[in-house]
Amino acid sequence: MGFLGNILWFIFGGLFSGLSWALSGILWCITIVGIPYGKQCFKFASLAFAPFGKEVIYGGGIPSLFANVIWLAFFGIPMALENLFFGCIWCITIVGIPFGIQFFKIAKLSLLPFGSKIA
């Protein structure tokens, strides 16, 4: 399911989701201070392009908490709402539920990207 799921995912919504992460990364990298945020966005853009077969491990400490608060204020909420919306749309049909679940996984990641790792 992983390879076929990733191909279908890319066609039916993954491209848009991945481009959102990439655009956020470009905007963050405009300033020197934002480069760590931009690097994180590019890392998660690869997940947004092909999420099947990958797992997100959440963790981190106080520095991750502060970085997540700044992220949440500028980009986290709109990106989480975008992915939540598409996840709900996909979950309307039984066939779309696996895609909806992947959108929900990315929505959660949109809220707390720092301290998270892709496995």
JSON list of C-alpha atoms in Angstrom, two decimals:
[
{"chain": "A", "resi": 1, "resn": "MET", "atom": "CA", "xyz": [0.00, 0.00, 0.00]},
{"chain": "A", "resi": 2, "resn": "GLY", "atom": "CA", "xyz": [2.93, 2.34, 0.67]},
{"chain": "A", "resi": 3, "resn": "PHE", "atom": "CA", "xyz": [4.14, 2.87, -2.91]},
{"chain": "A", "resi": 4, "resn": "LEU", "atom": "CA", "xyz": [0.71, 2.96, -4.51]},
{"chain": "A", "resi": 5, "resn": "GLY", "atom": "CA", "xyz": [-0.66, 5.05, -1.65]},
{"chain": "A", "resi": 6, "resn": "ASN", "atom": "CA", "xyz": [2.13, 7.60, -2.06]},
{"chain": "A", "resi": 7, "resn": "ILE", "atom": "CA", "xyz": [1.50, 7.89, -5.80]},
{"chain": "A", "resi": 8, "resn": "LEU", "atom": "CA", "xyz": [-2.23, 8.40, -5.30]},
{"chain": "A", "resi": 9, "resn": "TRP", "atom": "CA", "xyz": [-1.55, 10.74, -2.38]},
{"chain": "A", "resi": 10, "resn": "PHE", "atom": "CA", "xyz": [0.75, 12.91, -4.49]},
{"chain": "A", "resi": 11, "resn": "ILE", "atom": "CA", "xyz": [-1.85, 13.20, -7.25]},
{"chain": "A", "resi": 12, "resn": "PHE", "atom": "CA", "xyz": [-4.87, 13.83, -5.01]},
{"chain": "A", "resi": 13, "resn": "GLY", "atom": "CA", "xyz": [-3.55, 16.30, -2.46]},
{"chain": "A", "resi": 14, "resn": "GLY", "atom": "CA", "xyz": [0.04, 15.64, -1.49]},
{"chain": "A", "resi": 15, "resn": "LEU", "atom": "CA", "xyz": [1.41, 18.04, -4.06]},
{"chain": "A", "resi": 16, "resn": "PHE", "atom": "CA", "xyz": [-0.60, 20.92, -2.58]},
{"chain": "A", "resi": 17, "resn": "SER", "atom": "CA", "xyz": [0.31, 19.99, 0.99]},
{"chain": "A", "resi": 18, "resn": "GLY", "atom": "CA", "xyz": [4.01, 19.58, 0.19]},
{"chain": "A", "resi": 19, "resn": "LEU", "atom": "CA", "xyz": [4.11, 22.87, -1.68]},
{"chain": "A", "resi": 20, "resn": "SER", "atom": "CA", "xyz": [2.59, 24.58, 1.38]},
{"chain": "A", "resi": 21, "resn": "TRP", "atom": "CA", "xyz": [5.46, 23.31, 3.52]},
{"chain": "A", "resi": 22, "resn": "ALA", "atom": "CA", "xyz": [8.02, 24.29, 0.87]},
{"chain": "A", "resi": 23, "resn": "LEU", "atom": "CA", "xyz": [6.55, 27.80, 0.53]},
{"chain": "A", "resi": 24, "resn": "SER", "atom": "CA", "xyz": [6.65, 28.21, 4.31]},
{"chain": "A", "resi": 25, "resn": "GLY", "atom": "CA", "xyz": [10.29, 27.11, 4.27]},
{"chain": "A", "resi": 26, "resn": "ILE", "atom": "CA", "xyz": [11.16, 29.66, 1.61]},
{"chain": "A", "resi": 27, "resn": "LEU", "atom": "CA", "xyz": [9.44, 32.45, 3.53]},
{"chain": "A", "resi": 28, "resn": "TRP", "atom": "CA", "xyz": [11.21, 31.53, 6.76]},
{"chain": "A", "resi": 29, "resn": "CYS", "atom": "CA", "xyz": [14.63, 31.36, 5.06]},
{"chain": "A", "resi": 30, "resn": "ILE", "atom": "CA", "xyz": [14.40, 34.98, 3.89]},
{"chain": "A", "resi": 31, "resn": "THR", "atom": "CA", "xyz": [15.83, 36.07, 7.23]},
{"chain": "A", "resi": 32, "resn": "ILE", "atom": "CA", "xyz": [18.85, 34.69, 9.05]},
{"chain": "A", "resi": 33, "resn": "VAL", "atom": "CA", "xyz": [16.81, 34.12, 12.21]},
{"chain": "A", "resi": 34, "resn": "GLY", "atom": "CA", "xyz": [14.22, 32.07, 10.33]},
{"chain": "A", "resi": 35, "resn": "ILE", "atom": "CA", "xyz": [16.62, 29.57, 8.75]},
{"chain": "A", "resi": 36, "resn": "PRO", "atom": "CA", "xyz": [16.11, 26.87, 11.44]},
{"chain": "A", "resi": 37, "resn": "TYR", "atom": "CA", "xyz": [12.36, 27.16, 10.85]},
{"chain": "A", "resi": 38, "resn": "GLY", "atom": "CA", "xyz": [12.85, 26.95, 7.10]},
{"chain": "A", "resi": 39, "resn": "LYS", "atom": "CA", "xyz": [15.02, 23.85, 7.39]},
{"chain": "A", "resi": 40, "resn": "GLN", "atom": "CA", "xyz": [12.31, 22.19, 9.49]},
{"chain": "A", "resi": 41, "resn": "CYS", "atom": "CA", "xyz": [9.70, 23.07, 6.86]},
{"chain": "A", "resi": 42, "resn": "PHE", "atom": "CA", "xyz": [11.75, 21.49, 4.07]},
{"chain": "A", "resi": 43, "resn": "LYS", "atom": "CA", "xyz": [12.20, 18.33, 6.13]},
{"chain": "A", "resi": 44, "resn": "PHE", "atom": "CA", "xyz": [8.46, 18.02, 6.61]},
{"chain": "A", "resi": 45, "resn": "ALA", "atom": "CA", "xyz": [7.74, 18.89, 2.98]},
{"chain": "A", "resi": 46, "resn": "SER", "atom": "CA", "xyz": [9.27, 15.54, 2.07]},
{"chain": "A", "resi": 47, "resn": "LEU", "atom": "CA", "xyz": [6.81, 13.88, 4.46]},
{"chain": "A", "resi": 48, "resn": "ALA", "atom": "CA", "xyz": [3.90, 15.82, 2.98]},
{"chain": "A", "resi": 49, "resn": "PHE", "atom": "CA", "xyz": [4.81, 14.68, -0.53]},
{"chain": "A", "resi": 50, "resn": "ALA", "atom": "CA", "xyz": [4.91, 10.95, 0.43]},
{"chain": "A", "resi": 51, "resn": "PRO", "atom": "CA", "xyz": [3.54, 10.15, 3.94]},
{"chain": "A", "resi": 52, "resn": "PHE", "atom": "CA", "xyz": [2.58, 6.48, 3.61]},
{"chain": "A", "resi": 53, "resn": "GLY", "atom": "CA", "xyz": [5.00, 4.18, 5.41]},
{"chain": "A", "resi": 54, "resn": "LYS", "atom": "CA", "xyz": [6.48, 7.00, 7.49]},
{"chain": "A", "resi": 55, "resn": "GLU", "atom": "CA", "xyz": [5.85, 7.72, 11.16]},
{"chain": "A", "resi": 56, "resn": "VAL", "atom": "CA", "xyz": [6.30, 10.92, 13.13]},
{"chain": "A", "resi": 57, "resn": "ILE", "atom": "CA", "xyz": [7.93, 10.69, 16.56]},
{"chain": "A", "resi": 58, "resn": "TYR", "atom": "CA", "xyz": [7.19, 13.65, 18.81]},
{"chain": "A", "resi": 59, "resn": "GLY", "atom": "CA", "xyz": [9.64, 14.80, 21.45]},
{"chain": "A", "resi": 60, "resn": "GLY", "atom": "CA", "xyz": [11.93, 17.64, 22.33]},
{"chain": "A", "resi": 61, "resn": "GLY", "atom": "CA", "xyz": [12.45, 19.86, 25.30]},
{"chain": "A", "resi": 62, "resn": "ILE", "atom": "CA", "xyz": [12.20, 23.49, 26.32]},
{"chain": "A", "resi": 63, "resn": "PRO", "atom": "CA", "xyz": [13.97, 24.86, 23.19]},
{"chain": "A", "resi": 64, "resn": "SER", "atom": "CA", "xyz": [11.51, 22.93, 21.02]},
{"chain": "A", "resi": 65, "resn": "LEU", "atom": "CA", "xyz": [8.62, 24.36, 23.03]},
{"chain": "A", "resi": 66, "resn": "PHE", "atom": "CA", "xyz": [9.74, 27.94, 22.43]},
{"chain": "A", "resi": 67, "resn": "ALA", "atom": "CA", "xyz": [10.31, 27.28, 18.73]},
{"chain": "A", "resi": 68, "resn": "ASN", "atom": "CA", "xyz": [6.86, 25.65, 18.46]},
{"chain": "A", "resi": 69, "resn": "VAL", "atom": "CA", "xyz": [5.18, 28.68, 20.06]},
{"chain": "A", "resi": 70, "resn": "ILE", "atom": "CA", "xyz": [6.78, 31.03, 17.53]},
{"chain": "A", "resi": 71, "resn": "TRP", "atom": "CA", "xyz": [5.90, 28.62, 14.70]},
{"chain": "A", "resi": 72, "resn": "LEU", "atom": "CA", "xyz": [2.31, 28.33, 15.88]},
{"chain": "A", "resi": 73, "resn": "ALA", "atom": "CA", "xyz": [1.86, 32.10, 15.93]},
{"chain": "A", "resi": 74, "resn": "PHE", "atom": "CA", "xyz": [2.94, 32.59, 12.31]},
{"chain": "A", "resi": 75, "resn": "PHE", "atom": "CA", "xyz": [2.34, 29.42, 10.27]},
{"chain": "A", "resi": 76, "resn": "GLY", "atom": "CA", "xyz": [1.09, 26.56, 12.44]},
{"chain": "A", "resi": 77, "resn": "ILE", "atom": "CA", "xyz": [-2.61, 27.33, 12.76]},
{"chain": "A", "resi": 78, "resn": "PRO", "atom": "CA", "xyz": [-3.32, 28.08, 9.06]},
{"chain": "A", "resi": 79, "resn": "MET", "atom": "CA", "xyz": [-1.44, 24.99, 7.90]},
{"chain": "A", "resi": 80, "resn": "ALA", "atom": "CA", "xyz": [-3.15, 22.79, 10.49]},
{"chain": "A", "resi": 81, "resn": "LEU", "atom": "CA", "xyz": [-6.57, 24.10, 9.43]},
{"chain": "A", "resi": 82, "resn": "GLU", "atom": "CA", "xyz": [-5.73, 23.48, 5.77]},
{"chain": "A", "resi": 83, "resn": "ASN", "atom": "CA", "xyz": [-4.75, 19.87, 6.43]},
{"chain": "A", "resi": 84, "resn": "LEU", "atom": "CA", "xyz": [-7.69, 19.35, 8.79]},
{"chain": "A", "resi": 85, "resn": "PHE", "atom": "CA", "xyz": [-10.09, 20.59, 6.09]},
{"chain": "A", "resi": 86, "resn": "PHE", "atom": "CA", "xyz": [-8.66, 18.26, 3.43]},
{"chain": "A", "resi": 87, "resn": "GLY", "atom": "CA", "xyz": [-8.63, 15.36, 5.91]},
{"chain": "A", "resi": 88, "resn": "CYS", "atom": "CA", "xyz": [-12.34, 15.86, 6.62]},
{"chain": "A", "resi": 89, "resn": "ILE", "atom": "CA", "xyz": [-13.11, 16.04, 2.90]},
{"chain": "A", "resi": 90, "resn": "TRP", "atom": "CA", "xyz": [-11.26, 12.78, 2.25]},
{"chain": "A", "resi": 91, "resn": "CYS", "atom": "CA", "xyz": [-12.94, 10.99, 5.15]},
{"chain": "A", "resi": 92, "resn": "ILE", "atom": "CA", "xyz": [-16.39, 11.51, 3.64]},
{"chain": "A", "resi": 93, "resn": "THR", "atom": "CA", "xyz": [-15.94, 8.33, 1.60]},
{"chain": "A", "resi": 94, "resn": "ILE", "atom": "CA", "xyz": [-14.68, 4.97, 2.80]},
{"chain": "A", "resi": 95, "resn": "VAL", "atom": "CA", "xyz": [-12.05, 4.83, 0.07]},
{"chain": "A", "resi": 96, "resn": "GLY", "atom": "CA", "xyz": [-10.65, 8.21, 1.12]},
{"chain": "A", "resi": 97, "resn": "ILE", "atom": "CA", "xyz": [-10.21, 7.41, 4.83]},
{"chain": "A", "resi": 98, "resn": "PRO", "atom": "CA", "xyz": [-6.51, 6.38, 4.52]},
{"chain": "A", "resi": 99, "resn": "PHE", "atom": "CA", "xyz": [-5.80, 9.70, 2.79]},
{"chain": "A", "resi": 100, "resn": "GLY", "atom": "CA", "xyz": [-7.76, 11.61, 5.43]},
{"chain": "A", "resi": 101, "resn": "ILE", "atom": "CA", "xyz": [-5.74, 9.95, 8.17]},
{"chain": "A", "resi": 102, "resn": "GLN", "atom": "CA", "xyz": [-2.51, 11.08, 6.49]},
{"chain": "A", "resi": 103, "resn": "PHE", "atom": "CA", "xyz": [-3.84, 14.65, 6.32]},
{"chain": "A", "resi": 104, "resn": "PHE", "atom": "CA", "xyz": [-4.67, 14.48, 10.04]},
{"chain": "A", "resi": 105, "resn": "LYS", "atom": "CA", "xyz": [-1.12, 13.26, 10.75]},
{"chain": "A", "resi": 106, "resn": "ILE", "atom": "CA", "xyz": [0.29, 16.24, 8.86]},
{"chain": "A", "resi": 107, "resn": "ALA", "atom": "CA", "xyz": [-2.17, 18.61, 10.60]},
{"chain": "A", "resi": 108, "resn": "LYS", "atom": "CA", "xyz": [-0.85, 17.50, 13.99]},
{"chain": "A", "resi": 109, "resn": "LEU", "atom": "CA", "xyz": [2.68, 17.95, 12.74]},
{"chain": "A", "resi": 110, "resn": "SER", "atom": "CA", "xyz": [1.76, 21.45, 11.54]},
{"chain": "A", "resi": 111, "resn": "LEU", "atom": "CA", "xyz": [1.05, 22.44, 15.12]},
{"chain": "A", "resi": 112, "resn": "LEU", "atom": "CA", "xyz": [4.20, 20.96, 16.72]},
{"chain": "A", "resi": 113, "resn": "PRO", "atom": "CA", "xyz": [6.96, 20.52, 14.13]},
{"chain": "A", "resi": 114, "resn": "PHE", "atom": "CA", "xyz": [9.97, 21.17, 16.36]},
{"chain": "A", "resi": 115, "resn": "GLY", "atom": "CA", "xyz": [11.32, 18.26, 18.33]},
{"chain": "A", "resi": 116, "resn": "SER", "atom": "CA", "xyz": [9.60, 15.86, 15.91]},
{"chain": "A", "resi": 117, "resn": "LYS", "atom": "CA", "xyz": [11.41, 13.27, 13.82]},
{"chain": "A", "resi": 118, "resn": "ILE", "atom": "CA", "xyz": [10.33, 11.28, 10.80]},
{"chain": "A", "resi": 119, "resn": "ALA", "atom": "CA", "xyz": [10.91, 7.55, 11.12]}
]
